[in-house]
XYZ file of C-alpha atoms in Angstrom:
313
model
C 99.588 95.256 81.772
C 100.754 98.382 79.823
C 103.686 100.333 80.498
C 105.101 102.160 77.385
C 105.540 105.748 77.120
C 105.813 108.053 74.127
C 108.976 109.910 75.735
C 110.518 106.799 77.831
C 114.219 108.140 76.984
C 113.943 111.201 78.412
C 111.870 110.222 81.318
C 113.912 108.572 84.664
C 112.689 105.331 85.291
C 109.919 105.893 88.640
C 108.273 109.161 86.025
C 108.351 106.306 83.282
C 105.604 104.299 85.799
C 103.940 106.985 87.414
C 102.742 108.381 84.257
C 101.281 104.835 82.782
C 100.016 103.202 86.269
C 97.218 106.012 85.888
C 96.728 105.193 81.856
C 96.495 101.661 82.528
C 92.828 100.839 81.287
C 94.001 100.564 77.415
C 94.356 96.841 75.823
C 93.694 94.414 72.612
C 94.104 93.911 69.137
C 93.565 92.578 66.270
C 96.678 90.495 63.988
C 95.448 90.410 60.558
C 96.023 87.667 59.423
C 98.214 87.161 55.853
C 96.818 87.863 53.070
C 97.850 85.095 51.126
C 97.039 82.625 53.545
C 93.342 80.518 53.461
C 91.451 81.661 57.504
C 92.358 78.417 59.798
C 88.731 77.787 61.139
C 89.176 77.538 65.121
C 86.602 75.212 67.859
C 85.436 76.541 70.667
C 85.874 74.176 73.607
C 83.425 72.586 75.344
C 84.719 73.286 78.167
C 83.344 75.616 80.495
C 83.898 78.310 83.267
C 82.871 81.782 84.193
C 86.347 83.153 84.161
C 87.889 82.379 80.757
C 87.014 80.875 76.641
C 88.914 78.616 74.601
C 88.954 78.591 71.024
C 91.566 75.447 69.679
C 92.529 75.835 66.141
C 95.056 73.497 64.041
C 96.983 69.976 66.415
C 100.062 69.159 67.649
C 101.685 69.673 70.519
C 99.764 71.879 72.266
C 100.187 75.890 72.591
C 98.422 77.733 74.903
C 98.377 81.942 74.470
C 97.105 83.896 76.663
C 96.015 87.993 76.163
C 96.617 90.772 78.013
C 95.405 93.050 80.179
C 91.480 94.511 78.006
C 92.940 92.384 74.714
C 91.066 89.962 72.836
C 92.156 86.293 72.135
C 92.620 88.558 68.290
C 96.043 89.389 69.637
C 97.179 86.038 69.024
C 95.246 85.183 65.972
C 97.412 85.650 63.089
C 100.339 84.237 64.948
C 97.410 80.484 65.876
C 96.863 80.916 62.244
C 100.499 80.081 61.866
C 101.042 78.004 64.481
C 98.245 75.887 63.527
C 100.682 74.011 61.422
C 102.407 72.458 63.579
C 100.784 72.881 66.542
C 96.915 72.635 68.652
C 96.791 75.862 69.630
C 94.329 77.519 72.518
C 93.076 80.999 72.696
C 92.191 82.094 75.519
C 90.192 84.747 75.871
C 89.219 86.140 79.482
C 85.864 87.391 81.634
C 85.861 90.466 81.671
C 87.629 91.417 78.743
C 86.758 92.672 74.899
C 83.430 92.094 76.203
C 83.468 88.865 77.209
C 80.849 88.144 80.161
C 81.684 89.438 83.891
C 80.119 88.329 86.487
C 82.144 88.131 90.165
C 81.531 92.291 90.523
C 84.442 93.673 92.629
C 85.277 89.959 93.446
C 88.912 88.724 93.302
C 90.512 88.732 89.068
C 93.730 86.592 89.485
C 93.801 83.432 90.998
C 90.086 82.378 90.489
C 91.109 83.090 86.476
C 94.773 81.195 87.153
C 92.812 77.907 88.731
C 90.279 78.132 85.738
C 93.373 77.561 83.595
C 94.889 74.787 85.399
C 91.498 73.200 85.134
C 91.056 73.640 81.534
C 94.980 71.691 81.153
C 93.554 69.046 83.714
C 90.227 68.621 82.022
C 91.792 68.567 78.578
C 94.245 65.897 79.269
C 96.565 68.417 78.001
C 100.208 67.133 78.402
C 102.486 70.011 79.676
C 101.407 72.332 77.187
C 103.697 75.191 76.200
C 101.697 78.652 77.775
C 102.767 82.336 76.160
C 101.531 85.243 77.813
C 101.417 88.639 76.890
C 101.360 92.118 79.227
C 98.793 89.973 82.160
C 98.972 87.232 80.764
C 102.760 86.683 80.770
C 102.070 87.575 84.605
C 99.630 84.542 84.558
C 101.489 81.879 82.822
C 105.037 82.987 85.416
C 102.241 82.280 87.913
C 100.732 79.428 87.119
C 103.594 77.678 86.298
C 104.409 78.667 89.738
C 101.223 77.350 91.575
C 101.171 74.390 89.467
C 104.909 73.163 87.802
C 104.072 69.408 86.592
C 101.251 71.387 84.363
C 102.871 73.580 82.112
C 105.707 72.290 79.366
C 107.286 75.958 79.950
C 106.400 79.670 79.563
C 106.867 82.690 77.061
C 106.375 86.079 78.921
C 105.988 88.742 76.455
C 106.862 92.388 77.800
C 106.228 91.638 81.014
C 107.672 91.623 84.785
C 107.606 88.929 87.438
C 105.903 92.008 89.271
C 104.984 95.277 87.648
C 105.526 98.102 90.078
C 109.169 96.864 90.263
C 109.168 100.003 87.005
C 108.338 102.856 90.092
C 112.157 101.020 90.783
C 113.808 98.473 92.541
C 113.126 99.455 96.135
C 108.707 98.948 94.913
C 107.037 96.650 96.662
C 103.161 95.372 97.111
C 102.249 98.016 99.688
C 103.930 100.797 98.236
C 102.671 100.188 94.847
C 98.705 99.832 96.813
C 98.043 103.856 96.680
C 98.953 104.302 92.563
C 97.114 100.832 92.577
C 93.993 101.841 94.261
C 94.297 105.131 91.323
C 94.511 104.010 88.314
C 91.694 101.337 89.180
C 89.312 104.803 90.203
C 90.293 106.330 87.405
C 89.091 103.063 85.370
C 85.659 103.563 87.338
C 85.485 107.072 87.119
C 85.732 108.538 83.666
C 82.820 108.728 81.404
C 82.819 107.039 78.173
C 84.430 110.103 75.904
C 86.668 110.718 78.815
C 87.773 106.934 79.290
C 87.928 106.886 74.401
C 90.453 109.678 74.915
C 92.479 108.154 77.103
C 92.102 104.842 75.987
C 93.053 106.264 72.329
C 96.676 108.682 73.944
C 97.759 105.428 75.606
C 97.418 103.576 72.380
C 100.206 105.195 71.359
C 102.529 104.305 73.113
C 101.876 100.737 73.273
C 102.345 100.485 69.031
C 103.534 102.278 66.760
C 100.791 100.249 64.377
C 98.075 102.670 63.873
C 95.729 99.609 63.454
C 96.961 97.598 66.352
C 96.279 101.171 68.423
C 92.369 101.844 67.139
C 91.719 98.023 67.500
C 93.256 98.412 71.485
C 90.526 101.062 72.197
C 87.637 98.897 70.432
C 89.127 96.237 72.710
C 89.003 98.501 75.811
C 85.403 100.414 75.209
C 84.022 96.793 75.507
C 85.591 95.423 78.171
C 83.757 95.570 82.276
C 85.275 98.717 83.658
C 85.557 97.158 87.693
C 86.782 93.609 85.944
C 89.845 95.693 84.509
C 89.414 97.954 88.140
C 90.238 94.514 90.402
C 92.481 93.181 88.037
C 94.733 96.156 86.814
C 94.794 96.541 91.338
C 95.809 93.242 91.663
C 98.226 92.792 88.915
C 100.095 95.797 90.295
C 100.340 94.759 93.795
C 101.170 91.198 92.827
C 104.666 90.456 93.257
C 106.214 86.403 92.143
C 109.721 87.287 92.244
C 110.233 85.855 96.377
C 108.600 82.340 93.910
C 111.451 82.171 90.759
C 114.435 80.894 92.941
C 112.170 77.309 93.220
C 110.885 77.255 89.609
C 111.749 74.622 87.272
C 109.846 75.279 84.628
C 112.139 76.986 81.375
C 110.860 80.462 81.029
C 111.524 83.041 78.421
C 110.765 87.147 78.805
C 110.884 87.885 76.138
C 111.337 92.249 75.740
C 110.423 95.395 73.886
C 112.841 98.302 72.781
C 112.430 101.314 71.003
C 114.386 104.381 70.281
C 111.690 106.470 68.443
C 109.027 106.372 71.698
C 109.361 103.235 73.696
C 111.487 102.290 76.380
C 115.409 103.221 75.170
C 117.666 99.059 75.028
C 119.729 100.037 77.917
C 116.637 100.848 80.711
C 114.738 97.616 79.531
C 117.424 95.955 79.580
C 118.476 96.592 83.365
C 114.785 96.711 84.078
C 114.508 92.639 82.677
C 117.858 91.761 83.646
C 117.107 92.780 87.540
C 114.200 91.272 88.501
C 114.248 88.297 86.006
C 118.004 87.816 88.726
C 116.933 85.013 90.992
C 115.256 82.985 87.992
C 117.436 80.057 87.204
C 118.110 79.505 83.663
C 116.074 82.294 82.412
C 116.408 83.781 78.797
C 116.107 86.768 77.887
C 115.270 88.048 75.115
C 115.026 92.382 73.185
C 112.738 92.832 70.244
C 113.954 96.500 69.205
C 112.126 98.665 67.399
C 109.318 97.438 68.656
C 106.764 98.727 71.631
C 104.547 96.869 74.270
C 102.863 94.640 71.635
C 105.971 92.681 70.041
C 103.694 90.318 67.776
C 102.202 94.053 65.888
C 104.673 95.998 65.864
C 107.906 93.034 64.971
C 105.659 90.051 63.811
C 108.588 88.399 61.415
C 110.724 88.915 64.991
C 108.026 87.621 66.570
C 107.418 84.574 65.106
C 111.244 83.661 64.441
C 111.554 83.853 68.561
C 108.215 81.588 69.214
C 109.961 79.037 66.929
C 113.285 79.089 68.733
C 110.777 78.839 72.438
C 108.526 76.338 70.504
C 111.678 73.508 69.246
C 112.342 70.270 71.073
């Protein structure tokens, strides 16, 4: 779920969202592990599913890391290796994204995947793990907690809203967002390889400040299944988790980005996140300045601090 614009400060929120909705096909990145740290070996989970796979690293309290739209689990690699000293980290890879096989044609994406995440938690014997999700992964975490509150200890939603299409304005609904969702999905399916790659490169500029991160986003997007991407973006743009916020008892942190030089201005970001999470009891809103959509890449030290605070008992 990507929405950063290179010209966010000079556009209305509606134009900001419209420009990004039709370009929502970038994602994924590789975060390089710290040079001074020895590599941490991840083990493939024995859990089998045609909706996701999971790598496990470290030991301690359980943390599930969910990547976003078209992203690889590598988006979390550096953070997972950092956390492995104190936590057992579960790195999710969603089917259809970044080379993970997709076998469901134009069938549904979100709810079957969320059901499989719940099954993973139950069958792996995890005791109310913390869930951290980026972008579409953040929405996934909120929906997982809404549908399976007994399985989730706490949720961190990273640069994600409970209703993506609220970026079109405060009166947007799933119904009014449908034409734009259909347009975004059709654009993903219709583009030729060269045009698609070019689109991803342009979109990536607005999503991260770091050049290496932008390059990795394009690679993961090009390795993703187009039908899976089209279905996922259509569902994300028309899925509204806001009606379920007021009844939630799971603690939620919503971490969001602000960038005065090419991203979302602070006042705009504060207004949107404050408005969209307003009905969620006890939500903690944390703004990260100097960052675009991929906060973990643009501000890794600050992001690590926030994660440690979130995971503290």
